[in-house]
Coordinates of C-alpha atoms in Angstrom, one line a residue:
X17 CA -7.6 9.3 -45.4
X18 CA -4.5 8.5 -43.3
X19 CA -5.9 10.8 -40.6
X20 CA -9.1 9.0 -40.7
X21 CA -8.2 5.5 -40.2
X22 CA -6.0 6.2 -37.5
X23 CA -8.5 8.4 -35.6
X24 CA -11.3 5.1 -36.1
X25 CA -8.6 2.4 -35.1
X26 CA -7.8 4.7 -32.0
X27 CA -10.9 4.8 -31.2
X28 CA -11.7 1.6 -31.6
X29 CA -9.1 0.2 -29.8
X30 CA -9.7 3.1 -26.8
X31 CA -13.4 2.2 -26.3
X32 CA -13.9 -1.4 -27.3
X33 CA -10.8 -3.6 -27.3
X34 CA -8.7 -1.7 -24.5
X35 CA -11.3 -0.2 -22.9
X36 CA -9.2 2.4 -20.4
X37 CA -11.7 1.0 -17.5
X38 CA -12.6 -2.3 -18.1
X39 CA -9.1 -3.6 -19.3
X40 CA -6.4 -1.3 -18.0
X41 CA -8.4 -0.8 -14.8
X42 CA -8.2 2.9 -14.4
X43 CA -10.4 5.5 -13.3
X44 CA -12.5 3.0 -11.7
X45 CA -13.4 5.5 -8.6
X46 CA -15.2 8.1 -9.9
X47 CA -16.8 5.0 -11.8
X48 CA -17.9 3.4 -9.2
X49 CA -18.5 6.1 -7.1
X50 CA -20.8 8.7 -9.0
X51 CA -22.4 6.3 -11.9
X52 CA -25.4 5.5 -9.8
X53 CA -28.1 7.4 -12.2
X54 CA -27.8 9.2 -16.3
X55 CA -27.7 12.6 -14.3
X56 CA -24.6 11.9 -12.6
X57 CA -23.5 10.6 -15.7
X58 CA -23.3 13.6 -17.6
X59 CA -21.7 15.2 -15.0
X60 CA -19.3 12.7 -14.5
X61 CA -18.7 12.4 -18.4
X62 CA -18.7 16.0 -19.1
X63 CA -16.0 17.0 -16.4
X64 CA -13.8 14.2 -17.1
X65 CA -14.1 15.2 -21.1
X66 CA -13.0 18.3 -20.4
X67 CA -10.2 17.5 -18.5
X68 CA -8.6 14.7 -20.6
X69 CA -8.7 16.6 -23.5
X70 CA -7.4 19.8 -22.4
X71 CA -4.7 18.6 -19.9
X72 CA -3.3 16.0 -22.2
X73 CA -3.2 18.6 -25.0
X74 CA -1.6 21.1 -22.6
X75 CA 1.0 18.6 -21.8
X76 CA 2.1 17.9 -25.4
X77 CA 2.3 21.5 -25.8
X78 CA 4.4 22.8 -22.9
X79 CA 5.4 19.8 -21.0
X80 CA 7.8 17.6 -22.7
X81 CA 10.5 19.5 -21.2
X82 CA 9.0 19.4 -17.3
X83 CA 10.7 16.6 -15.0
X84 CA 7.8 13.2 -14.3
X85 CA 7.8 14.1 -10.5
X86 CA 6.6 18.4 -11.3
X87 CA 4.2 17.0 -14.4
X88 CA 2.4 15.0 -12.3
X89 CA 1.5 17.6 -9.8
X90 CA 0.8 19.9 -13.0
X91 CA -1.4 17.8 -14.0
X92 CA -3.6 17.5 -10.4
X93 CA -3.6 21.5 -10.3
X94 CA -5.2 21.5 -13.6
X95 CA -7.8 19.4 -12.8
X96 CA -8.8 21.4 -9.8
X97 CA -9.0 24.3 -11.9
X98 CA -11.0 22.6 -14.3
X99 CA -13.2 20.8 -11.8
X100 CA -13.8 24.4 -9.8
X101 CA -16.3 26.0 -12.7
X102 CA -18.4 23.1 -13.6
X103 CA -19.0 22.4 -9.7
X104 CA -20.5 25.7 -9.8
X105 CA -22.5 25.1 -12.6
X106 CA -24.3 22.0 -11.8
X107 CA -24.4 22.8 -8.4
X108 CA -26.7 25.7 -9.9
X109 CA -29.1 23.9 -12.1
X110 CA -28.6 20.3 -10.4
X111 CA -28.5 21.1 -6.8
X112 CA -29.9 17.8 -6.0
X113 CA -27.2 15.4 -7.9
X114 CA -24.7 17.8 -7.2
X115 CA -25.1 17.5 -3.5
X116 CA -25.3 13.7 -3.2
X117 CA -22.0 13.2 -5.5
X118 CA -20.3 16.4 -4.3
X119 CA -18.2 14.5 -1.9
X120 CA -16.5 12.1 -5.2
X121 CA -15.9 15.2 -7.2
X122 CA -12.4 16.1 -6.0
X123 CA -11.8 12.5 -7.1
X124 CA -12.4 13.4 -10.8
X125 CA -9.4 15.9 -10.3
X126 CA -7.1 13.6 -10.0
X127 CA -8.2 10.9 -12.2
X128 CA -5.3 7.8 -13.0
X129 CA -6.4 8.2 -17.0
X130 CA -5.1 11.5 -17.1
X131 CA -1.5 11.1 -16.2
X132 CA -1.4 7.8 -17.4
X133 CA -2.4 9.1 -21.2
X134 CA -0.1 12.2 -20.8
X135 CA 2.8 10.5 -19.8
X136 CA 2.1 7.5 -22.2
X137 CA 1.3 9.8 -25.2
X138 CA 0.9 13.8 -24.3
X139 CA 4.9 14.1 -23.4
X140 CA 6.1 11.7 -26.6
X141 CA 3.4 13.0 -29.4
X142 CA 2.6 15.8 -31.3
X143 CA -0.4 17.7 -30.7
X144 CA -2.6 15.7 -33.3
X145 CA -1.8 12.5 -32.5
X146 CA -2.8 13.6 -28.5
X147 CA -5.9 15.7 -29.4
X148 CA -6.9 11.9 -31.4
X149 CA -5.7 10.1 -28.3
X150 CA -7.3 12.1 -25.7
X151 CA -11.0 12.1 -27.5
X152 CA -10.9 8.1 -28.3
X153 CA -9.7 7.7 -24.7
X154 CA -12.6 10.1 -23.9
X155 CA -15.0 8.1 -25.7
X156 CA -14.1 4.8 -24.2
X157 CA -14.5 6.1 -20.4
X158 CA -18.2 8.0 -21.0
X159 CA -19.7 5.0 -22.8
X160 CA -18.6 2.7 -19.6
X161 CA -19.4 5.8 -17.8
X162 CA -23.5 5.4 -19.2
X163 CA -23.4 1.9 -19.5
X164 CA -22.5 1.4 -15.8
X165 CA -24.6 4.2 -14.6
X166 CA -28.2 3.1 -16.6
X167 CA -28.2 -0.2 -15.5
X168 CA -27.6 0.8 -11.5
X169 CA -30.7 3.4 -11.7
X170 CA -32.9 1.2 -13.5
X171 CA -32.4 -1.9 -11.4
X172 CA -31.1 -0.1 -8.2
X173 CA -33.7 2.7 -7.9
X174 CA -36.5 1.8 -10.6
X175 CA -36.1 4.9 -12.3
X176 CA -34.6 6.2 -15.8
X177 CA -33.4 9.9 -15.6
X178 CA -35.5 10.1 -12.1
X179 CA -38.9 8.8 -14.1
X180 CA -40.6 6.0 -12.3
X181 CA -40.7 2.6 -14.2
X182 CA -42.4 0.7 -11.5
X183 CA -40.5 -2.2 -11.8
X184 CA -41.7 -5.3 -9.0
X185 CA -37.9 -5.6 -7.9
X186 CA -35.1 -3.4 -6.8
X187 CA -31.4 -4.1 -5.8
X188 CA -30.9 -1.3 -4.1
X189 CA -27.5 -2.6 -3.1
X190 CA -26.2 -2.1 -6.9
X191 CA -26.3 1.6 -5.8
X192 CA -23.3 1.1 -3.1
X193 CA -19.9 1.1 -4.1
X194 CA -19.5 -3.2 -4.0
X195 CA -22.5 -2.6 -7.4
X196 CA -20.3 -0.5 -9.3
X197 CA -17.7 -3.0 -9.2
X198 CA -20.2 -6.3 -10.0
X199 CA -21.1 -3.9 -12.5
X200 CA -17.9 -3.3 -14.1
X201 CA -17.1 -7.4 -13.5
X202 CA -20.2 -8.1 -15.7
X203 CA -19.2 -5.4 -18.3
X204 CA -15.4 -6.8 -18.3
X205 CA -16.4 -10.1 -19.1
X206 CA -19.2 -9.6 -22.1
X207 CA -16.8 -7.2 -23.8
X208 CA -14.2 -9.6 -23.7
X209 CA -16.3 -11.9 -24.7
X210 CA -17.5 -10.0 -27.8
X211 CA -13.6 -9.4 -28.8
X212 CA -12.7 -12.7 -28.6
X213 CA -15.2 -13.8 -31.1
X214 CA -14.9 -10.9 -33.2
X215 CA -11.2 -10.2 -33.3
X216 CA -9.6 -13.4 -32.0
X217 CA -6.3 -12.1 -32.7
X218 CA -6.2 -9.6 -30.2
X219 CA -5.5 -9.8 -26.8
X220 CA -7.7 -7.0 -24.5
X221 CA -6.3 -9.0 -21.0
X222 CA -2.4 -7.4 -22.2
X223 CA -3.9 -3.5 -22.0
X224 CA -2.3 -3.1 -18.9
X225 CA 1.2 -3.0 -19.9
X226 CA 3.1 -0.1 -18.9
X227 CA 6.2 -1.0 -20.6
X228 CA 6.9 1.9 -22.1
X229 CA 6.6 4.2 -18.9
X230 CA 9.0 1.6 -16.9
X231 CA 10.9 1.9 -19.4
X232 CA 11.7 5.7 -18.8
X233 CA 11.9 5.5 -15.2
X234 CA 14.7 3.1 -15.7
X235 CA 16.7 5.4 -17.8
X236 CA 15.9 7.9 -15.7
X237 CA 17.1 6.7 -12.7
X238 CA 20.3 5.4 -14.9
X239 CA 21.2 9.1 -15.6
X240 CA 20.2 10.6 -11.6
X241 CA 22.7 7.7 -10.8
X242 CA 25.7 9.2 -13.2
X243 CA 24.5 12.7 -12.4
X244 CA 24.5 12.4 -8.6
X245 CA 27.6 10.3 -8.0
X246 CA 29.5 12.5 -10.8
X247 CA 29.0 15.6 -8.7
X248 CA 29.8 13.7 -5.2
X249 CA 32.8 11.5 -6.2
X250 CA 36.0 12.6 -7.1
X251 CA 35.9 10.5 -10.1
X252 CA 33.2 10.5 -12.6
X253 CA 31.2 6.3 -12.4
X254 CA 31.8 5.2 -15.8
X255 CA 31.1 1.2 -15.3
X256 CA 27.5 0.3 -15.3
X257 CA 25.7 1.3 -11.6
X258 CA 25.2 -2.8 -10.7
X259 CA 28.6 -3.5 -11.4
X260 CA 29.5 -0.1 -9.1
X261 CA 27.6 -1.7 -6.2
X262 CA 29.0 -5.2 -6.6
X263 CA 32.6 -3.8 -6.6
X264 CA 31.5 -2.0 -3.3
X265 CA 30.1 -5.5 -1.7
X266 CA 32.0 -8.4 -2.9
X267 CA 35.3 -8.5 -1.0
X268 CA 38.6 -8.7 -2.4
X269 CA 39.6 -12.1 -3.1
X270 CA 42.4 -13.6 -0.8
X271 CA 45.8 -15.5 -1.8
X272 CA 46.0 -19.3 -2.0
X273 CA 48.4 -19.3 1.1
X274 CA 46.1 -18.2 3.6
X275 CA 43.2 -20.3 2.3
X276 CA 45.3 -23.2 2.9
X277 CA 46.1 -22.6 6.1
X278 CA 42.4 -21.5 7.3
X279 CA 41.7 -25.7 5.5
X280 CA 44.2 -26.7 7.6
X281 CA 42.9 -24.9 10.5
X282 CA 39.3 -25.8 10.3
X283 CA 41.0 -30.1 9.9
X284 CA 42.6 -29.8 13.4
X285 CA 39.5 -28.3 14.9
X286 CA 37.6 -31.1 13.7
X287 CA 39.9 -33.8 15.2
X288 CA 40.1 -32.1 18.5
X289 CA 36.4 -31.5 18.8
X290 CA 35.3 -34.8 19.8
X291 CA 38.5 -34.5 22.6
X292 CA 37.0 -31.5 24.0
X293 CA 33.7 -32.8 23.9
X294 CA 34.7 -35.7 26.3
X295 CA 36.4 -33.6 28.7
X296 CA 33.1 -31.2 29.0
X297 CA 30.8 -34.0 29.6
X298 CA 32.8 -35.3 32.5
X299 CA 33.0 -32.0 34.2
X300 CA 29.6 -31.8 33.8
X301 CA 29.0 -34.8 35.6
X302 CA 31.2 -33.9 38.4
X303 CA 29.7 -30.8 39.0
X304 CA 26.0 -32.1 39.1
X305 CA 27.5 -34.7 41.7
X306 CA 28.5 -32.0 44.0
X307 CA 25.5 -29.7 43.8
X308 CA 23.8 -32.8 44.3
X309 CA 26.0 -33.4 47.5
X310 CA 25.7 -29.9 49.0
X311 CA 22.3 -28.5 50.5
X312 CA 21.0 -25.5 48.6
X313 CA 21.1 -22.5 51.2
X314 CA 18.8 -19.8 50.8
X315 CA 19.8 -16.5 52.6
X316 CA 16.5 -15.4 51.0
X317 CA 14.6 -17.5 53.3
X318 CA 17.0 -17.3 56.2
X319 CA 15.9 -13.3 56.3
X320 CA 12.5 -14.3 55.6
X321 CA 12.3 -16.6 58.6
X322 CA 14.1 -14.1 61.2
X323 CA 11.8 -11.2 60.2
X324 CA 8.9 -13.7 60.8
X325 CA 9.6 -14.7 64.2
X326 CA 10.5 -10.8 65.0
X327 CA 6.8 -9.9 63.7
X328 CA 5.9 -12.8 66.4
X329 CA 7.8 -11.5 69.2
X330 CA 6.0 -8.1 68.8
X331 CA 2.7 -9.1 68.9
X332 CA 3.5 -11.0 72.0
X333 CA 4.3 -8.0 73.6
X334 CA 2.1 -6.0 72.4
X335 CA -0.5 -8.4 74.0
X336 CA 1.2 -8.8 77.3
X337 CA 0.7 -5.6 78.7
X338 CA -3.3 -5.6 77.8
X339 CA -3.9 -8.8 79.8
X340 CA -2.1 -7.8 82.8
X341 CA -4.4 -4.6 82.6
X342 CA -7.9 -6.7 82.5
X343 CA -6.4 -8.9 85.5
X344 CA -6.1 -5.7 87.4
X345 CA -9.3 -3.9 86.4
X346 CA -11.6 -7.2 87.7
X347 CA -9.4 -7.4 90.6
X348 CA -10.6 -3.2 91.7
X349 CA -13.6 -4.5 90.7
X350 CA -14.3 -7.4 93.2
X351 CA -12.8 -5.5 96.4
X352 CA -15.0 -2.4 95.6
X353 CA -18.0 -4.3 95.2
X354 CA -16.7 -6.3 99.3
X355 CA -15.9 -2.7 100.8
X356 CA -20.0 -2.0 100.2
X357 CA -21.5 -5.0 101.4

């Protein structure tokens, strides 16, 4: 009876008041990507059945031991292997779906809801409580799953399971990725709706609350800490890590000797400041007063002025010789044309 009332509460809470899509916002791609008619439906429900349940059951068996970074790739390998046969069989006897979503299917391989729901249950449960946990979690993704997918063929593409409803209107924009998402806005909101009038006492908008995992990260990156500086330092850390780091930082405090003399220090810089200040100004002044005084030379524009005036010269002289040339050509030219007359 026991068994029974926690596998209905599980499920209950799995597929209605934390919904693992809606609520905890997970495994929303394959969601939004595939769920575009029933057909792709199954397929996306059936493959993503079979991997919860089997990968989260595998992980309660032989996992707890495995280090977080190593599960998590254990877990993506699985799915592939998973994922591999039942391409090939809808590929078979659904070509047609199976070619227009094949692109999204590697996403089902690594879905979010299966590491989330092996690391937050698989590693810490025994194999009952997971098997429960895995099908009410299963339950709660294929019903958004349908629910998602029916209402973006019927309005999207007219059609239920490809049979024509001729229909006056289609969105066929509800078929893109930005529908899946409105979709899953509008389903969001009437379930929470529903919960709040129906259970008022519980609260679906705190699903998301990965307490517990933080949790473990935190302790362990508390032991990696001891573990790592215990086998580097010459003396095992046995203060808290923060308190480690701080001693590191903060500087060592000084004596009250010195601090009264920096006081006094920083008192006579203050009276001669204003001193100093006058004196500047002044020199300042003087120094404006002579540049003021003094023409600015500019050997720049000495040069620049020399090498204009050579450029000049040259062209002079390069002229010179061509005009004393035509002088003598028309010269030849008149006392030939005197000699024959």
């Amino acid at each position: 009876m026991n068994d029974k009332t926690s596998f209905s509460t599980s499920i209950k809470n799995s597929a209605f008041i934390k919904n693992p899509v809606l609520f905890e916002s997970i495994g929303i791609a394959p969601v939004v990507a595939m769920a575009v008619s029933v057909k792709t439906a199954i397929m996306l429900s059936v493959i993503s059945a079979a991997e919860l349940i089997i990968i989260e059951c595998f992980a309660s068996i032989a996992l707890k031991k495995v280090k977080h970074e190593y599960r998590v790739l254990i877990y993506a390998l699985l799915g592939v292997l998973i994922n591999v046969p039942f391409w090939l069989f809808f590929s078979k006897f659904a070509p047609n779906e199976t070619a227009n979503v094949s692109i999204f299917l590697p996403i089902i391989a690594v879905n979010s809801l299966i590491a989330l729901h092996c690391e937050r249950v698989a590693v810490r449960s025994t194999l009952k409580e997971t098997f429960f946990d895995a099908v009410s979690a299963t339950i709660g993704y294929v019903l958004i799953i349908f629910i998602v997918a029916i209402l973006r063929e019927i309005l999207g593409s007219g059609t239920f399971y490809s049979i024509k409803l001729n229909l006056p209107v289609q969105l066929k924009g509800l078929l893109l990725p930005f529908g899946g998402f409105l979709m899953l806005g509008f389903a969001a909101a009437f379930f929470k709706a529903r919960i709040k009038s129906r259970y008022p006492e519980e609260n679906p908008e705190e699903a998301f609350n990965l307490s517990e995992i933080s949790q473990s990260h935190h302790e362990d990156i508390k032991t990696m800490l001891h573990e790592d500086f215990e086998s580097v330092a010459n003396e095992p850390i046995k203060e808290n890590p923060i308190d480690f780091f701080k001693s590191v930082v903060e500087k060592p405090e000084q004596p009250e000797e010195e601090k009264h003399e920096k006081r006094k220090k920083i008192k006579r810089a203050k009276k001669e400041k204003p001193v100093k200040t006058e004196k500047r100004k002044k020199e300042k002044k003087a120094v404006e007063k002579s540049v003021k005084a003094t023409p600015i030379e500019n050997p720049r524009k000495e040069k620049y002025e020399s090498e204009f005036d050579d450029i000049l010269l040259d062209l002079e002289r390069s002229k010179a010789p061509k005009e004393e040339e035509n002088i003598d050509i028309s010269k030849d030219g008149d006392g030939n044309g005197g000699d024959e007359a």
